[in-house]
Amino acid sequence: MHDAAGADYIRSLLKTGIEVDFRESCERSLQWALGSIERQREREKREAAEEARLELRREEERAAVQESLERKKEYEADFSNFGRGLQAALLETAATAHVDADGTVDTDDVAPLIADVMRTFTAQGPQGGDWNATIQSIRKIPMGSKSVEVLLVEARCHEMLGHHKEALSASGSLVKQAASHEPWINDSPRMMAATLGANAAMQLGLSENALSFYQLVLKFDPEQPRARVQYRGLKKVVKLMNKA
């Protein structure tokens, strides 16, 4: 009886319809498995490409940070040199300001006021300090009588106090006042103001304004080496920020 039942089962398996269904079922299973493997491979490729992109960006960010640190060292060294120059100049002046009875200052006699600004600024060392007191001294000088040195000191004080809008304004005034086609020396007040102004603009989220400082320098001195480097570096930073 069992042999007969087994034979019937075998015959049923050999029927054409069942054989076709079984083969199609196997083919579907195989296609699904192969498709799953292909999808996995595509997913791995996308993940690898994304990781490579992220690693490239991380490398660009690390390079940008390193360049920024190097520029920061140059920037601070320039201000120390600038401060030493101010200290040397103070040794050569002993003028006093002439204040009228009504408290106004003769604009032809602002040298003592400028000297007071420089003295206050460098009292703690050539790197500068006493930011608030220095700004108070600057306010005694008529707007039209501010030298490029005074404007740079003003911008620096506001920068150190976190007054980025005021730092941007003072830097912009200095650069416009001192703009010319004569060579822009790296540690000159106008070059330092260009860097300071660009930094202040970036703090305010004004990347185009920041770039415009270096564009102005290169307009008057296309071969200015530091401006060229800083301009390229800043463009990289802006590009990375736009990708974020």
PDB file of C-alpha atoms in Angstrom:
ATOM      1  CA  MET A   1       0.000   0.000   0.000  1.00  0.00           C
ATOM      2  CA  HIS A   2       2.794   2.369   0.936  1.00  0.00           C
ATOM      3  CA  ASP A   3       4.644   1.584  -2.263  1.00  0.00           C
ATOM      4  CA  ALA A   4       1.579   2.399  -4.277  1.00  0.00           C
ATOM      5  CA  ALA A   5       1.079   5.704  -2.419  1.00  0.00           C
ATOM      6  CA  GLY A   6       4.745   6.582  -2.953  1.00  0.00           C
ATOM      7  CA  ALA A   7       4.477   5.875  -6.601  1.00  0.00           C
ATOM      8  CA  ASP A   8       1.391   8.058  -6.865  1.00  0.00           C
ATOM      9  CA  TYR A   9       3.269  10.919  -5.104  1.00  0.00           C
ATOM     10  CA  ILE A  10       6.237  10.604  -7.442  1.00  0.00           C
ATOM     11  CA  ARG A  11       3.948  10.644 -10.439  1.00  0.00           C
ATOM     12  CA  SER A  12       2.257  13.772  -9.112  1.00  0.00           C
ATOM     13  CA  LEU A  13       5.623  15.506  -8.767  1.00  0.00           C
ATOM     14  CA  LEU A  14       6.469  14.636 -12.319  1.00  0.00           C
ATOM     15  CA  LYS A  15       3.391  16.298 -13.665  1.00  0.00           C
ATOM     16  CA  THR A  16       4.309  19.121 -16.033  1.00  0.00           C
ATOM     17  CA  GLY A  17       2.383  21.864 -14.189  1.00  0.00           C
ATOM     18  CA  ILE A  18       3.977  21.193 -10.835  1.00  0.00           C
ATOM     19  CA  GLU A  19       7.448  20.973 -12.373  1.00  0.00           C
ATOM     20  CA  VAL A  20       6.985  24.334 -14.085  1.00  0.00           C
ATOM     21  CA  ASP A  21       5.662  25.977 -10.937  1.00  0.00           C
ATOM     22  CA  PHE A  22       8.591  24.626  -8.928  1.00  0.00           C
ATOM     23  CA  ARG A  23      11.121  25.844 -11.489  1.00  0.00           C
ATOM     24  CA  GLU A  24       9.530  29.280 -11.662  1.00  0.00           C
ATOM     25  CA  SER A  25       9.472  29.484  -7.890  1.00  0.00           C
ATOM     26  CA  CYS A  26      13.173  28.662  -7.759  1.00  0.00           C
ATOM     27  CA  GLU A  27      13.928  31.210 -10.447  1.00  0.00           C
ATOM     28  CA  ARG A  28      12.018  33.895  -8.561  1.00  0.00           C
ATOM     29  CA  SER A  29      13.855  33.054  -5.360  1.00  0.00           C
ATOM     30  CA  LEU A  30      17.192  33.156  -7.150  1.00  0.00           C
ATOM     31  CA  GLN A  31      16.380  36.472  -8.852  1.00  0.00           C
ATOM     32  CA  TRP A  32      15.328  37.987  -5.520  1.00  0.00           C
ATOM     33  CA  ALA A  33      18.555  36.754  -3.890  1.00  0.00           C
ATOM     34  CA  LEU A  34      20.693  38.128  -6.718  1.00  0.00           C
ATOM     35  CA  GLY A  35      18.776  41.401  -6.637  1.00  0.00           C
ATOM     36  CA  SER A  36      19.289  41.643  -2.891  1.00  0.00           C
ATOM     37  CA  ILE A  37      23.018  41.115  -3.354  1.00  0.00           C
ATOM     38  CA  GLU A  38      23.118  43.768  -6.091  1.00  0.00           C
ATOM     39  CA  ARG A  39      21.202  46.223  -3.931  1.00  0.00           C
ATOM     40  CA  GLN A  40      23.593  45.570  -1.070  1.00  0.00           C
ATOM     41  CA  ARG A  41      26.562  46.204  -3.339  1.00  0.00           C
ATOM     42  CA  GLU A  42      25.024  49.456  -4.623  1.00  0.00           C
ATOM     43  CA  ARG A  43      24.331  50.547  -1.044  1.00  0.00           C
ATOM     44  CA  GLU A  44      27.930  49.790  -0.083  1.00  0.00           C
ATOM     45  CA  LYS A  45      29.182  51.793  -3.081  1.00  0.00           C
ATOM     46  CA  ARG A  46      27.043  54.782  -2.087  1.00  0.00           C
ATOM     47  CA  GLU A  47      28.203  54.545   1.499  1.00  0.00           C
ATOM     48  CA  ALA A  48      31.851  54.316   0.414  1.00  0.00           C
ATOM     49  CA  ALA A  49      31.416  57.321  -1.903  1.00  0.00           C
ATOM     50  CA  GLU A  50      29.750  59.310   0.871  1.00  0.00           C
ATOM     51  CA  GLU A  51      32.495  58.407   3.324  1.00  0.00           C
ATOM     52  CA  ALA A  52      35.137  59.446   0.788  1.00  0.00           C
ATOM     53  CA  ARG A  53      33.319  62.745   0.276  1.00  0.00           C
ATOM     54  CA  LEU A  54      33.107  63.333   4.008  1.00  0.00           C
ATOM     55  CA  GLU A  55      36.771  62.467   4.472  1.00  0.00           C
ATOM     56  CA  LEU A  56      37.715  64.901   1.718  1.00  0.00           C
ATOM     57  CA  ARG A  57      35.672  67.598   3.410  1.00  0.00           C
ATOM     58  CA  ARG A  58      37.241  66.799   6.781  1.00  0.00           C
ATOM     59  CA  GLU A  59      40.669  67.064   5.179  1.00  0.00           C
ATOM     60  CA  GLU A  60      39.731  70.407   3.625  1.00  0.00           C
ATOM     61  CA  GLU A  61      38.459  71.626   6.988  1.00  0.00           C
ATOM     62  CA  ARG A  62      41.652  70.510   8.744  1.00  0.00           C
ATOM     63  CA  ALA A  63      43.727  72.316   6.125  1.00  0.00           C
ATOM     64  CA  ALA A  64      41.573  75.431   6.470  1.00  0.00           C
ATOM     65  CA  VAL A  65      41.951  75.382  10.253  1.00  0.00           C
ATOM     66  CA  GLN A  66      45.725  74.985   9.964  1.00  0.00           C
ATOM     67  CA  GLU A  67      45.937  77.870   7.500  1.00  0.00           C
ATOM     68  CA  SER A  68      43.764  79.947   9.816  1.00  0.00           C
ATOM     69  CA  LEU A  69      46.072  79.261  12.771  1.00  0.00           C
ATOM     70  CA  GLU A  70      49.111  80.252  10.736  1.00  0.00           C
ATOM     71  CA  ARG A  71      47.416  83.461   9.605  1.00  0.00           C
ATOM     72  CA  LYS A  72      46.451  84.158  13.232  1.00  0.00           C
ATOM     73  CA  LYS A  73      50.095  83.903  14.322  1.00  0.00           C
ATOM     74  CA  GLU A  74      51.160  86.323  11.578  1.00  0.00           C
ATOM     75  CA  TYR A  75      48.313  88.649  12.476  1.00  0.00           C
ATOM     76  CA  GLU A  76      49.177  88.781  16.171  1.00  0.00           C
ATOM     77  CA  ALA A  77      52.886  89.212  15.389  1.00  0.00           C
ATOM     78  CA  ASP A  78      52.037  92.151  13.139  1.00  0.00           C
ATOM     79  CA  PHE A  79      50.116  93.827  15.952  1.00  0.00           C
ATOM     80  CA  SER A  80      53.016  93.369  18.346  1.00  0.00           C
ATOM     81  CA  ASN A  81      55.351  94.965  15.793  1.00  0.00           C
ATOM     82  CA  PHE A  82      52.832  97.735  15.279  1.00  0.00           C
ATOM     83  CA  GLY A  83      52.677  98.325  19.038  1.00  0.00           C
ATOM     84  CA  ARG A  84      56.444  98.495  19.312  1.00  0.00           C
ATOM     85  CA  GLY A  85      56.436 101.112  16.582  1.00  0.00           C
ATOM     86  CA  LEU A  86      53.891 103.140  18.537  1.00  0.00           C
ATOM     87  CA  GLN A  87      55.972 102.901  21.691  1.00  0.00           C
ATOM     88  CA  ALA A  88      59.028 104.112  19.820  1.00  0.00           C
ATOM     89  CA  ALA A  89      57.050 107.041  18.380  1.00  0.00           C
ATOM     90  CA  LEU A  90      55.793 108.000  21.842  1.00  0.00           C
ATOM     91  CA  LEU A  91      59.359 108.478  22.999  1.00  0.00           C
ATOM     92  CA  GLU A  92      59.740 111.179  20.382  1.00  0.00           C
ATOM     93  CA  THR A  93      56.701 113.255  21.287  1.00  0.00           C
ATOM     94  CA  ALA A  94      55.897 115.258  24.377  1.00  0.00           C
ATOM     95  CA  ALA A  95      53.207 117.533  22.967  1.00  0.00           C
ATOM     96  CA  THR A  96      50.125 118.512  24.988  1.00  0.00           C
ATOM     97  CA  ALA A  97      46.620 119.054  23.681  1.00  0.00           C
ATOM     98  CA  HIS A  98      45.100 122.516  23.533  1.00  0.00           C
ATOM     99  CA  VAL A  99      41.513 122.481  24.749  1.00  0.00           C
ATOM    100  CA  ASP A 100      39.462 125.659  24.408  1.00  0.00           C
ATOM    101  CA  ALA A 101      37.466 127.085  27.274  1.00  0.00           C
ATOM    102  CA  ASP A 102      34.280 125.555  25.877  1.00  0.00           C
ATOM    103  CA  GLY A 103      35.849 122.099  25.857  1.00  0.00           C
ATOM    104  CA  THR A 104      36.355 121.845  22.099  1.00  0.00           C
ATOM    105  CA  VAL A 105      39.624 120.714  20.624  1.00  0.00           C
ATOM    106  CA  ASP A 106      41.495 122.550  17.906  1.00  0.00           C
ATOM    107  CA  THR A 107      41.623 120.049  15.024  1.00  0.00           C
ATOM    108  CA  ASP A 108      45.048 121.381  14.101  1.00  0.00           C
ATOM    109  CA  ASP A 109      46.299 120.322  17.474  1.00  0.00           C
ATOM    110  CA  VAL A 110      45.284 116.667  17.782  1.00  0.00           C
ATOM    111  CA  ALA A 111      48.793 115.228  18.093  1.00  0.00           C
ATOM    112  CA  PRO A 112      48.599 115.117  21.906  1.00  0.00           C
ATOM    113  CA  LEU A 113      45.255 113.329  21.713  1.00  0.00           C
ATOM    114  CA  ILE A 114      46.649 110.788  19.292  1.00  0.00           C
ATOM    115  CA  ALA A 115      49.647 110.306  21.573  1.00  0.00           C
ATOM    116  CA  ASP A 116      47.289 109.694  24.488  1.00  0.00           C
ATOM    117  CA  VAL A 117      45.486 107.010  22.485  1.00  0.00           C
ATOM    118  CA  MET A 118      48.745 105.269  21.640  1.00  0.00           C
ATOM    119  CA  ARG A 119      49.985 105.538  25.211  1.00  0.00           C
ATOM    120  CA  THR A 120      46.796 103.994  26.594  1.00  0.00           C
ATOM    121  CA  PHE A 121      46.755 101.279  23.945  1.00  0.00           C
ATOM    122  CA  THR A 122      50.339 100.152  24.598  1.00  0.00           C
ATOM    123  CA  ALA A 123      50.397 100.649  28.382  1.00  0.00           C
ATOM    124  CA  GLN A 124      50.154  96.884  28.949  1.00  0.00           C
ATOM    125  CA  GLY A 125      52.627  95.988  26.205  1.00  0.00           C
ATOM    126  CA  PRO A 126      53.109  96.284  22.452  1.00  0.00           C
ATOM    127  CA  GLN A 127      50.335  93.769  21.800  1.00  0.00           C
ATOM    128  CA  GLY A 128      47.831  96.329  23.066  1.00  0.00           C
ATOM    129  CA  GLY A 129      45.309  96.311  25.869  1.00  0.00           C
ATOM    130  CA  ASP A 130      42.960  98.407  28.031  1.00  0.00           C
ATOM    131  CA  TRP A 131      40.491  98.368  25.153  1.00  0.00           C
ATOM    132  CA  ASN A 132      37.662 100.379  26.733  1.00  0.00           C
ATOM    133  CA  ALA A 133      39.923 103.157  28.017  1.00  0.00           C
ATOM    134  CA  THR A 134      41.582 103.368  24.607  1.00  0.00           C
ATOM    135  CA  ILE A 135      38.209 103.761  22.879  1.00  0.00           C
ATOM    136  CA  GLN A 136      37.297 106.549  25.298  1.00  0.00           C
ATOM    137  CA  SER A 137      40.523 108.328  24.350  1.00  0.00           C
ATOM    138  CA  ILE A 138      39.780 107.897  20.642  1.00  0.00           C
ATOM    139  CA  ARG A 139      36.376 109.546  21.050  1.00  0.00           C
ATOM    140  CA  LYS A 140      38.124 112.798  21.927  1.00  0.00           C
ATOM    141  CA  ILE A 141      39.616 112.953  18.435  1.00  0.00           C
ATOM    142  CA  PRO A 142      37.448 114.587  15.732  1.00  0.00           C
ATOM    143  CA  MET A 143      36.331 112.064  13.127  1.00  0.00           C
ATOM    144  CA  GLY A 144      38.132 113.789  10.290  1.00  0.00           C
ATOM    145  CA  SER A 145      41.388 113.931  12.230  1.00  0.00           C
ATOM    146  CA  LYS A 146      41.848 110.217  12.865  1.00  0.00           C
ATOM    147  CA  SER A 147      45.065 108.905  11.370  1.00  0.00           C
ATOM    148  CA  VAL A 148      45.336 105.414   9.918  1.00  0.00           C
ATOM    149  CA  GLU A 149      47.115 104.383  13.120  1.00  0.00           C
ATOM    150  CA  VAL A 150      44.236 105.643  15.245  1.00  0.00           C
ATOM    151  CA  LEU A 151      41.694 103.887  13.031  1.00  0.00           C
ATOM    152  CA  LEU A 152      43.644 100.636  13.304  1.00  0.00           C
ATOM    153  CA  VAL A 153      43.831 100.923  17.083  1.00  0.00           C
ATOM    154  CA  GLU A 154      40.099 101.664  17.168  1.00  0.00           C
ATOM    155  CA  ALA A 155      39.305  98.638  15.006  1.00  0.00           C
ATOM    156  CA  ARG A 156      41.552  96.422  17.132  1.00  0.00           C
ATOM    157  CA  CYS A 157      39.915  97.529  20.381  1.00  0.00           C
ATOM    158  CA  HIS A 158      36.448  96.814  19.038  1.00  0.00           C
ATOM    159  CA  GLU A 159      37.623  93.467  17.711  1.00  0.00           C
ATOM    160  CA  MET A 160      38.971  92.447  21.111  1.00  0.00           C
ATOM    161  CA  LEU A 161      35.738  93.553  22.788  1.00  0.00           C
ATOM    162  CA  GLY A 162      33.629  91.577  20.338  1.00  0.00           C
ATOM    163  CA  HIS A 163      32.166  94.713  18.736  1.00  0.00           C
ATOM    164  CA  HIS A 164      32.382  93.302  15.226  1.00  0.00           C
ATOM    165  CA  LYS A 165      30.171  95.893  13.551  1.00  0.00           C
ATOM    166  CA  GLU A 166      32.306  98.757  14.895  1.00  0.00           C
ATOM    167  CA  ALA A 167      35.502  96.881  14.023  1.00  0.00           C
ATOM    168  CA  LEU A 168      34.242  96.426  10.470  1.00  0.00           C
ATOM    169  CA  SER A 169      33.389 100.115  10.203  1.00  0.00           C
ATOM    170  CA  ALA A 170      36.762 101.348  11.469  1.00  0.00           C
ATOM    171  CA  SER A 171      38.656  98.902   9.246  1.00  0.00           C
ATOM    172  CA  GLY A 172      36.659  99.929   6.213  1.00  0.00           C
ATOM    173  CA  SER A 173      37.322 103.609   6.888  1.00  0.00           C
ATOM    174  CA  LEU A 174      41.051 102.959   7.218  1.00  0.00           C
ATOM    175  CA  VAL A 175      41.332 100.916   4.031  1.00  0.00           C
ATOM    176  CA  LYS A 176      39.412 103.495   2.012  1.00  0.00           C
ATOM    177  CA  GLN A 177      41.461 106.339   3.465  1.00  0.00           C
ATOM    178  CA  ALA A 178      44.796 104.618   2.818  1.00  0.00           C
ATOM    179  CA  ALA A 179      43.996 103.015  -0.556  1.00  0.00           C
ATOM    180  CA  SER A 180      46.580 103.702  -3.243  1.00  0.00           C
ATOM    181  CA  HIS A 181      48.573 101.909  -5.940  1.00  0.00           C
ATOM    182  CA  GLU A 182      51.733 101.985  -3.866  1.00  0.00           C
ATOM    183  CA  PRO A 183      52.819  98.531  -2.611  1.00  0.00           C
ATOM    184  CA  TRP A 184      50.767  97.222   0.310  1.00  0.00           C
ATOM    185  CA  ILE A 185      53.363  96.042   2.826  1.00  0.00           C
ATOM    186  CA  ASN A 186      52.376  92.969   4.859  1.00  0.00           C
ATOM    187  CA  ASP A 187      52.588  94.553   8.309  1.00  0.00           C
ATOM    188  CA  SER A 188      51.386  98.014   7.279  1.00  0.00           C
ATOM    189  CA  PRO A 189      48.270  99.403   9.021  1.00  0.00           C
ATOM    190  CA  ARG A 190      46.162  99.148   5.872  1.00  0.00           C
ATOM    191  CA  MET A 191      47.061  95.490   5.297  1.00  0.00           C
ATOM    192  CA  MET A 192      46.378  94.700   8.938  1.00  0.00           C
ATOM    193  CA  ALA A 193      43.061  96.552   8.649  1.00  0.00           C
ATOM    194  CA  ALA A 194      42.126  94.476   5.597  1.00  0.00           C
ATOM    195  CA  THR A 195      42.631  91.272   7.593  1.00  0.00           C
ATOM    196  CA  LEU A 196      40.843  92.670  10.638  1.00  0.00           C
ATOM    197  CA  GLY A 197      37.929  93.893   8.536  1.00  0.00           C
ATOM    198  CA  ALA A 198      37.596  90.556   6.767  1.00  0.00           C
ATOM    199  CA  ASN A 199      37.592  88.761  10.129  1.00  0.00           C
ATOM    200  CA  ALA A 200      34.928  91.103  11.508  1.00  0.00           C
ATOM    201  CA  ALA A 201      32.754  90.642   8.428  1.00  0.00           C
ATOM    202  CA  MET A 202      32.965  86.849   8.781  1.00  0.00           C
ATOM    203  CA  GLN A 203      31.932  87.130  12.425  1.00  0.00           C
ATOM    204  CA  LEU A 204      28.842  88.999  11.228  1.00  0.00           C
ATOM    205  CA  GLY A 205      28.109  86.401   8.557  1.00  0.00           C
ATOM    206  CA  LEU A 206      28.986  88.821   5.748  1.00  0.00           C
ATOM    207  CA  SER A 207      31.219  86.601   3.653  1.00  0.00           C
ATOM    208  CA  GLU A 208      30.981  88.771   0.537  1.00  0.00           C
ATOM    209  CA  ASN A 209      32.035  91.826   2.552  1.00  0.00           C
ATOM    210  CA  ALA A 210      34.943  89.826   3.942  1.00  0.00           C
ATOM    211  CA  LEU A 211      36.122  88.861   0.471  1.00  0.00           C
ATOM    212  CA  SER A 212      35.765  92.460  -0.699  1.00  0.00           C
ATOM    213  CA  PHE A 213      38.573  93.593   1.641  1.00  0.00           C
ATOM    214  CA  TYR A 214      41.096  91.369  -0.129  1.00  0.00           C
ATOM    215  CA  GLN A 215      39.602  92.187  -3.515  1.00  0.00           C
ATOM    216  CA  LEU A 216      40.247  95.864  -2.786  1.00  0.00           C
ATOM    217  CA  VAL A 217      43.853  95.179  -1.818  1.00  0.00           C
ATOM    218  CA  LEU A 218      44.427  93.140  -4.972  1.00  0.00           C
ATOM    219  CA  LYS A 219      42.789  95.842  -7.061  1.00  0.00           C
ATOM    220  CA  PHE A 220      45.514  98.294  -6.008  1.00  0.00           C
ATOM    221  CA  ASP A 221      48.333  95.762  -5.607  1.00  0.00           C
ATOM    222  CA  PRO A 222      47.562  92.612  -7.680  1.00  0.00           C
ATOM    223  CA  GLU A 223      50.782  90.891  -6.633  1.00  0.00           C
ATOM    224  CA  GLN A 224      50.408  91.444  -2.884  1.00  0.00           C
ATOM    225  CA  PRO A 225      51.465  87.963  -1.651  1.00  0.00           C
ATOM    226  CA  ARG A 226      49.660  87.809   1.662  1.00  0.00           C
ATOM    227  CA  ALA A 227      46.426  89.179   0.248  1.00  0.00           C
ATOM    228  CA  ARG A 228      46.496  86.565  -2.512  1.00  0.00           C
ATOM    229  CA  VAL A 229      46.991  83.743   0.002  1.00  0.00           C
ATOM    230  CA  GLN A 230      44.383  85.064   2.419  1.00  0.00           C
ATOM    231  CA  TYR A 231      41.889  85.646  -0.374  1.00  0.00           C
ATOM    232  CA  ARG A 232      42.240  82.063  -1.626  1.00  0.00           C
ATOM    233  CA  GLY A 233      42.041  80.727   1.925  1.00  0.00           C
ATOM    234  CA  LEU A 234      38.931  82.737   2.707  1.00  0.00           C
ATOM    235  CA  LYS A 235      37.230  81.566  -0.477  1.00  0.00           C
ATOM    236  CA  LYS A 236      37.856  77.963   0.625  1.00  0.00           C
ATOM    237  CA  VAL A 237      36.308  78.680   4.017  1.00  0.00           C
ATOM    238  CA  VAL A 238      33.263  80.334   2.426  1.00  0.00           C
ATOM    239  CA  LYS A 239      32.882  77.364   0.067  1.00  0.00           C
ATOM    240  CA  LEU A 240      32.964  74.921   2.981  1.00  0.00           C
ATOM    241  CA  MET A 241      30.421  76.998   4.863  1.00  0.00           C
ATOM    242  CA  ASN A 242      28.090  77.020   1.857  1.00  0.00           C
ATOM    243  CA  LYS A 243      28.325  73.205   1.644  1.00  0.00           C
ATOM    244  CA  ALA A 244      27.288  72.772   5.280  1.00  0.00           C
TER     245      ALA A 244
END
